[in-house]
Short mmCIF file of C-alpha atoms in Angstrom, two decimals:
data_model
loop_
_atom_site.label_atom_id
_atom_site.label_comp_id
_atom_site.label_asym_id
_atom_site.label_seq_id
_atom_site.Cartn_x
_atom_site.Cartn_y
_atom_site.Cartn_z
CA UNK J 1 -23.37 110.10 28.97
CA UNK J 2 -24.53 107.15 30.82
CA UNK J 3 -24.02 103.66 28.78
CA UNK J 4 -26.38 101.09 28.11
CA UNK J 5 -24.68 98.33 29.86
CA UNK J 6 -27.19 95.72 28.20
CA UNK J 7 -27.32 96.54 24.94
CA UNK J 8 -25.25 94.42 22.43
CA UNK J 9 -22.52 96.75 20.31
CA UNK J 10 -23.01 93.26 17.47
CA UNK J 11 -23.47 94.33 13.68
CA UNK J 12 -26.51 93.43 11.89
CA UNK J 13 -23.96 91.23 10.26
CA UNK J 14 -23.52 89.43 13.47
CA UNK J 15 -26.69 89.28 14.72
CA UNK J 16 -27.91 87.86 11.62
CA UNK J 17 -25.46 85.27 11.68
CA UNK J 18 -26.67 84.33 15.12
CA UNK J 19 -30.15 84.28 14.42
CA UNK J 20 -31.82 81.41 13.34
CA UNK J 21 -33.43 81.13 10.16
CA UNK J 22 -36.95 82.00 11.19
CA UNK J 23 -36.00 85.26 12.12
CA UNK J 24 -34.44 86.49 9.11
CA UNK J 25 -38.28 86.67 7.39
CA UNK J 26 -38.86 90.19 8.89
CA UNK J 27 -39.88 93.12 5.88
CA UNK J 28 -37.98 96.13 6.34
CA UNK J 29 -39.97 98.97 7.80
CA UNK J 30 -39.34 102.03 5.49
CA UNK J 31 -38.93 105.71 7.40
CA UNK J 32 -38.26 108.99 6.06
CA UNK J 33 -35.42 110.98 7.35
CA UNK J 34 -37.01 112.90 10.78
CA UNK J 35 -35.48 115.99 12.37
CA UNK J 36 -34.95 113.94 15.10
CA UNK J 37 -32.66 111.80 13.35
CA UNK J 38 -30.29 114.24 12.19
CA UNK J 39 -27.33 115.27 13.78
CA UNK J 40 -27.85 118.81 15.12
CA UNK J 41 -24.49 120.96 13.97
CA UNK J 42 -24.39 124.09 11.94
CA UNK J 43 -24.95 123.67 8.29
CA UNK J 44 -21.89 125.83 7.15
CA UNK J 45 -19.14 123.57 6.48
CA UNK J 46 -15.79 124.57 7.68
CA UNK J 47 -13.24 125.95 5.13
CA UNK J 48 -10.59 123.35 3.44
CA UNK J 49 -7.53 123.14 6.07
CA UNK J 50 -8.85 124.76 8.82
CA UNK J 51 -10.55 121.89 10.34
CA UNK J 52 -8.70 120.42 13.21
CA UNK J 53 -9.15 116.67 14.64
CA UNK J 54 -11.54 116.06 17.55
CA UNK J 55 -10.25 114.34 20.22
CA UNK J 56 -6.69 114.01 18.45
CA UNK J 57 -6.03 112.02 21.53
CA UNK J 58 -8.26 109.24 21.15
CA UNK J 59 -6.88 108.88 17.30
CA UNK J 60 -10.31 109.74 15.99
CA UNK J 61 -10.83 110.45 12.60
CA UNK J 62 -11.01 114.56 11.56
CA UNK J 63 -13.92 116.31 12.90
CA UNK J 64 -16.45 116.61 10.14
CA UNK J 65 -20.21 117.94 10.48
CA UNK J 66 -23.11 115.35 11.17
CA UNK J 67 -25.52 116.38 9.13
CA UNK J 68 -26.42 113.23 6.64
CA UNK J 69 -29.68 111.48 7.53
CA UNK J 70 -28.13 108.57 10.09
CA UNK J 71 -30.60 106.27 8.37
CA UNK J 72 -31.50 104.84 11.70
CA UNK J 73 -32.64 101.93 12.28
CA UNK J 74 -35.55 101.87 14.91
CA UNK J 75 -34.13 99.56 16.96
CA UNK J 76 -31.77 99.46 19.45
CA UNK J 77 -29.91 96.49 17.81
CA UNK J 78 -30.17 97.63 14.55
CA UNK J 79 -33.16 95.45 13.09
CA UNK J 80 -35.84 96.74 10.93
CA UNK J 81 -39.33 96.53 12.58
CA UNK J 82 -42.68 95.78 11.51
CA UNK J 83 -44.64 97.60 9.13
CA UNK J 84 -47.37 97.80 11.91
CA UNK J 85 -44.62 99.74 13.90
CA UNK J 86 -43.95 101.83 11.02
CA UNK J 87 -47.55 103.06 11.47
CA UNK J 88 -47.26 103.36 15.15
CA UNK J 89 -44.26 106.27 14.07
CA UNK J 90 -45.99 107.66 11.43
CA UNK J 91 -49.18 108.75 13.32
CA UNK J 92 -47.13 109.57 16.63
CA UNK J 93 -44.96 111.97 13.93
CA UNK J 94 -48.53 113.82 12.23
CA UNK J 95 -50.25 113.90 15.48
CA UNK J 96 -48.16 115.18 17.95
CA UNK J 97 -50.92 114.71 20.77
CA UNK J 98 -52.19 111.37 20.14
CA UNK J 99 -52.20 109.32 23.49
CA UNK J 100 -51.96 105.57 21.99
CA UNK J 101 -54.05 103.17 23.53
CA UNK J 102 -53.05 99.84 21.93
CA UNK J 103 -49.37 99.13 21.55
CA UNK J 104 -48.88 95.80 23.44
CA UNK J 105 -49.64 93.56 19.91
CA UNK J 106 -46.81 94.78 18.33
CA UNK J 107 -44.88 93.03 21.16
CA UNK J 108 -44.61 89.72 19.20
CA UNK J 109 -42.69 86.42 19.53
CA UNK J 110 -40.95 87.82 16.61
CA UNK J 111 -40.08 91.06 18.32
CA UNK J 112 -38.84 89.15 21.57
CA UNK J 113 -36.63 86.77 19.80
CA UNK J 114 -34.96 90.17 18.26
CA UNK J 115 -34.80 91.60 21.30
CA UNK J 116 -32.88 88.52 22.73
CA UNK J 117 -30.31 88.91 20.08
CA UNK J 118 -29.93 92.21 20.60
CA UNK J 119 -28.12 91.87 24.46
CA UNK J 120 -25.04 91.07 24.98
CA UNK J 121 -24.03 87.58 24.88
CA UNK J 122 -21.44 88.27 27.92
CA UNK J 123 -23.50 89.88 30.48
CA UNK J 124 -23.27 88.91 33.97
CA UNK J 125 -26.98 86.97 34.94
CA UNK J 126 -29.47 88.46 37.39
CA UNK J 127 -30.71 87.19 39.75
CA UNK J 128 -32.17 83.97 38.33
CA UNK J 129 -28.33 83.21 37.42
CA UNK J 130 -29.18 82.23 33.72
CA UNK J 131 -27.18 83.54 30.87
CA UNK J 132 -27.68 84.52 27.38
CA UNK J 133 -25.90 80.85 26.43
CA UNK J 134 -27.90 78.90 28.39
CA UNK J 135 -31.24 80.65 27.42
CA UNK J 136 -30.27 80.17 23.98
CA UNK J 137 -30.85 76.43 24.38
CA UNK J 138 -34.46 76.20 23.58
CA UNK J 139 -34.95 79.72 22.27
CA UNK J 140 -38.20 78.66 20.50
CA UNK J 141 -39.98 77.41 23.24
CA UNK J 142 -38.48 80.23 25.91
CA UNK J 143 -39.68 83.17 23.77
CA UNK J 144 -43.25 81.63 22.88
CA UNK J 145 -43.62 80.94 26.69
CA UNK J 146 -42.11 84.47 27.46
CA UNK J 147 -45.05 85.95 24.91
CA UNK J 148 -47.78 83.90 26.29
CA UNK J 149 -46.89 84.79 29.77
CA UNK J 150 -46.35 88.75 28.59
CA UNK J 151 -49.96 89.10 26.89
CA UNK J 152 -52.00 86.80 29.75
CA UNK J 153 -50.77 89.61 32.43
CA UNK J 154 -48.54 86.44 34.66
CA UNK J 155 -45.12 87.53 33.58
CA UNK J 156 -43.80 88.99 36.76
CA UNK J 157 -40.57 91.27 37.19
CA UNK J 158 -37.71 89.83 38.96
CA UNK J 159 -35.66 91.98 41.24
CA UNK J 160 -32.59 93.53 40.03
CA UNK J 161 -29.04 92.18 41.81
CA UNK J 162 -27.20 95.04 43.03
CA UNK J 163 -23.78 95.72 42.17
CA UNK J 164 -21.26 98.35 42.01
CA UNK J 165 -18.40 99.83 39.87
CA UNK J 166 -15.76 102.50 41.27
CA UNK J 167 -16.29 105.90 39.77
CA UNK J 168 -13.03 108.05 38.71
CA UNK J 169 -13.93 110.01 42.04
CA UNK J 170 -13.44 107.51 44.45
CA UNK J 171 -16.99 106.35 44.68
CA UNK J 172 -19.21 103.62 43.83
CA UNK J 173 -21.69 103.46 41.10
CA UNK J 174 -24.47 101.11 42.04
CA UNK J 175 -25.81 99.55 39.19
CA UNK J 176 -28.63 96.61 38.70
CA UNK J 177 -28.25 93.91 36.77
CA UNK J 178 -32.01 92.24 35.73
CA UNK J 179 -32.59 88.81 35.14
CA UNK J 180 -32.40 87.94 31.68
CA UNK J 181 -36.00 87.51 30.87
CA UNK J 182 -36.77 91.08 32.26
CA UNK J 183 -33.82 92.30 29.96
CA UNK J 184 -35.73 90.59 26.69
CA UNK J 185 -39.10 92.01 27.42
CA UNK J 186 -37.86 95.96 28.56
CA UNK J 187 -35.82 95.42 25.21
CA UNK J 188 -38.98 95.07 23.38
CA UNK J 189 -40.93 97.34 25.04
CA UNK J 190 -38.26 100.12 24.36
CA UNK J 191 -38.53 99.15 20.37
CA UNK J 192 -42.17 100.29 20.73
CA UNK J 193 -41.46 103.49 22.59
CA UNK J 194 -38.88 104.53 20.36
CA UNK J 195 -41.04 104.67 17.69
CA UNK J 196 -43.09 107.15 19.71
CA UNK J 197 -40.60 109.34 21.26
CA UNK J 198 -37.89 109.17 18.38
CA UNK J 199 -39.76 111.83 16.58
CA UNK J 200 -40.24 114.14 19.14
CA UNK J 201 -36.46 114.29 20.66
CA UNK J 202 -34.63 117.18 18.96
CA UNK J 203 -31.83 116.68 16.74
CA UNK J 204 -29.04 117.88 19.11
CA UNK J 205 -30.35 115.13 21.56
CA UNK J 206 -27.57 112.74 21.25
CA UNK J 207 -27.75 110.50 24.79
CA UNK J 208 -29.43 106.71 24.64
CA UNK J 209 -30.64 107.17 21.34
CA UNK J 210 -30.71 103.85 18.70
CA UNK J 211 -27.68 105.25 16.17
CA UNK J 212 -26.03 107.80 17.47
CA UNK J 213 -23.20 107.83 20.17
CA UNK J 214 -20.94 110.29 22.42
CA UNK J 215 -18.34 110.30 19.73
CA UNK J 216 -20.80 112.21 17.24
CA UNK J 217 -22.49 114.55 19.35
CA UNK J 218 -18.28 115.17 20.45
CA UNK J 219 -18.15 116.06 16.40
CA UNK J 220 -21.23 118.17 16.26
CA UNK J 221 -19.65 119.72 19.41
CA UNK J 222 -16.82 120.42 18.01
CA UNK J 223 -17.96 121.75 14.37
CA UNK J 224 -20.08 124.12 16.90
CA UNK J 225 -17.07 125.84 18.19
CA UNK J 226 -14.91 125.97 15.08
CA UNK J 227 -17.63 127.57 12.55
CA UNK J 228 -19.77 129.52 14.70
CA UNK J 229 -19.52 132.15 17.39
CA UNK J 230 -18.97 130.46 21.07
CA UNK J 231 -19.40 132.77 23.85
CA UNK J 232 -19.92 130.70 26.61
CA UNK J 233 -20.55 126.88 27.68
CA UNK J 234 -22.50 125.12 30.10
CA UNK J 235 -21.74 122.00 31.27
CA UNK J 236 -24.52 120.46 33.72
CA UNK J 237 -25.77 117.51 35.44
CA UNK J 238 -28.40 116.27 37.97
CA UNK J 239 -26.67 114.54 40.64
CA UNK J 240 -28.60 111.61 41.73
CA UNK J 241 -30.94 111.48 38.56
CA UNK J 242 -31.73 107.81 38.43
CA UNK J 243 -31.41 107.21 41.75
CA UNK J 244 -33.69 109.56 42.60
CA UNK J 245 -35.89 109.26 39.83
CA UNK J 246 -40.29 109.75 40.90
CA UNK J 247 -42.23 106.54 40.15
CA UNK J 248 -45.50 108.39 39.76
CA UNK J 249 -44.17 111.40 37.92
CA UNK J 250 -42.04 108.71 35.39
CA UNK J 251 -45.59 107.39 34.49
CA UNK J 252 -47.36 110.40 34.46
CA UNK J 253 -44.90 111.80 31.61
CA UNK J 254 -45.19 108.22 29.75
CA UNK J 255 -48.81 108.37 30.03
CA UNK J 256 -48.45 112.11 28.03
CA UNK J 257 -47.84 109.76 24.79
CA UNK J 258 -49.14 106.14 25.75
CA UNK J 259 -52.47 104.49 26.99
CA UNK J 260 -52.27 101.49 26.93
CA UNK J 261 -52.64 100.27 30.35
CA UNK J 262 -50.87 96.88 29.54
CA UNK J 263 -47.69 98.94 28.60
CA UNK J 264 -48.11 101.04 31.76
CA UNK J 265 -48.21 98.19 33.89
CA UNK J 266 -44.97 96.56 32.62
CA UNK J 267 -43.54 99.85 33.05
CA UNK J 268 -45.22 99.78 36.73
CA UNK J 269 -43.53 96.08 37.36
CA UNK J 270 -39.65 97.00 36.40
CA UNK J 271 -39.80 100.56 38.84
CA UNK J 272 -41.75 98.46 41.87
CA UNK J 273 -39.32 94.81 41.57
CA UNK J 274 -36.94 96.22 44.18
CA UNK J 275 -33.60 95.32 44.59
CA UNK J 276 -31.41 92.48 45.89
CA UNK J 277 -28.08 92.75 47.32
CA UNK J 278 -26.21 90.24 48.99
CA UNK J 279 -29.42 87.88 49.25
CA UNK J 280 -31.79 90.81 50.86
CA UNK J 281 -34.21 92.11 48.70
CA UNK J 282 -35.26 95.87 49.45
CA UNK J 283 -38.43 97.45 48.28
CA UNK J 284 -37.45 100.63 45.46
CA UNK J 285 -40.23 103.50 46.42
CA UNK J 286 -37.88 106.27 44.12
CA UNK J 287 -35.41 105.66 41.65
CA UNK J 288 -34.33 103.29 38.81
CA UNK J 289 -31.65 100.73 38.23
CA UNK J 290 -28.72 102.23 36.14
CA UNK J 291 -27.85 99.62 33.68
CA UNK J 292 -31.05 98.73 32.67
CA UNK J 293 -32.41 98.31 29.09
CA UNK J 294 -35.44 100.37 29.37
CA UNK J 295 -33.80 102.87 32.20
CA UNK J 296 -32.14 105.33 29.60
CA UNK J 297 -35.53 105.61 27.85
CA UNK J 298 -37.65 106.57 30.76
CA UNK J 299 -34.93 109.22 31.60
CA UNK J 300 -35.33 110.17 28.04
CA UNK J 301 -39.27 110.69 28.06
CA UNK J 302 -38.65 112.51 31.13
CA UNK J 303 -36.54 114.95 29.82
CA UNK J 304 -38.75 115.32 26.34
CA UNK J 305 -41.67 115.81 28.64
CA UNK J 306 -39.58 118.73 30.67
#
């Protein structure tokens, strides 16, 4: 499972400790347990003794089944969001076809300043160089600029700087790093879509989902084998996903669920920035940066489209 390179691993402890005060006023949005956010293992529990500890060579903790509501949060970082985004949820949950048309008001100064929080304070910068500590300094005034610039249609995608990371075969990963303003917006933007697509994904859908992690769908794996009936497993990938990944067909499966052509366009901005390496900028006709905030969720809408 690909990681979210940009996505902090802080508790809500953490974050709120970090946050200014302003921020803490928030209401908790209140969700039902969804399919979706169960863990998808069998339901029989295995008998007293016989279960055996997953991954005994990590240390982990026994293998137990996953099936307790996770409570998730719907947020990547862990904060509750707006009771007008609880609404966006509930209808996309009773009307499995509705196409929503007006999402980009939920993406408020409030919901940007969040976001911010919610990356991690170490990253390496983009290409504009600036890091989370130094956009820190004048938060206020970045994020109501940010907003402004957002909802007026002038906030423009930066290119992503190209680096790369050696892969256990010998190879090199290339990843993109985005500048940090990009980051706090495609943060945001994926806190809308998730309360969209969460309730569609299937509960044995583990990857780039907020809550859940390798080590638990490794647990539901695991229960799998030892309580039921295991003939056979497959074990597949698509080599070359994101770099690979159709512009027009990305859109066309976001456009399934959302309308809003605001939303689309942001969307439009991130796939079209192009890429810098070395101080050359190249034009990006296919694909998406790995490493990217909103780059696990498009592959996720893509596959829940499939």
């Amino acid at each position: 499972m690909h990681e979210n390179l940009e996505i902090s691993g802080a508790s809500r402890s953490d974050l709120d400790r970090d946050r200014p005060a302003k921020a803490q006023s928030h209401k908790a949005g209140m969700h039902a347990p969804e399919k979706s956010d169960r863990a998808a293992v069998p339901m029989n529990q295995p008998n007293k003794g016989d279960s055996i500890p997953a991954e005994v060579g990590e240390g982990r903790a026994r293998t137990k089944e996953n099936i307790v509501p996770s409570n998730t949060s719907p947020t990547q970082s862990g904060e509750r969001v707006s009771q007008g985004l609880s609404g966006v949820r509930q209808a996309a949950r009773e009307r499995k076809q509705e196409r929503f048309t007006a999402l980009l008001h939920h993406l408020t100064v409030g919901l940007l300043r969040d976001s911010f929080y919610a990356l991690k304070r170490q990253a390496a910068p983009g290409v504009d160089g600036v890091t989370w500590k130094e956009y820190e300094t004048g938060l206020e005034g970045r994020i109501v600029d940010l907003h402004s610039r957002v909802h007026r249609g002038a906030y423009q995608a930066q290119p992503s700087r190209r680096v790369y990371i050696p892969k256990a075969d010998g190879r090199q990963r290339p990843l993109g790093v985005a500048a940090l303003e990009d980051k706090i917006v495609q943060q945001a933007v994926v806190t809308i879509l998730n309360e969209i697509y969460e309730v569609d994904f299937k509960g044995f859908s583990y990857g780039f989902r907020p809550g859940r992690n390798p080590h638990q769908a490794l647990d539901a794996l695991a229960v799998g084998i030892q309580t039921k009936r295991v003939n056979w497993l497959l074990d597949a990938d698509i080599r070359g996903f994101f770099d690979n990944l159709s512009h027009e067909w990305a859109i066309k499966f976001v456009e399934h669920r959302v309308a809003d052509p605001r939303i689309l366009r942001l969307i439009q901005k991130w796939l079209k920035a192009g890429v810098s390496e070395d101080g050359q900028w190249s034009e990006s006709k296919v694909g998406t940066p790995q490493g990217a905030v909103v780059t696990p969720r498009t592959q996720k809408v893509t596959w829940c489209r499939v």
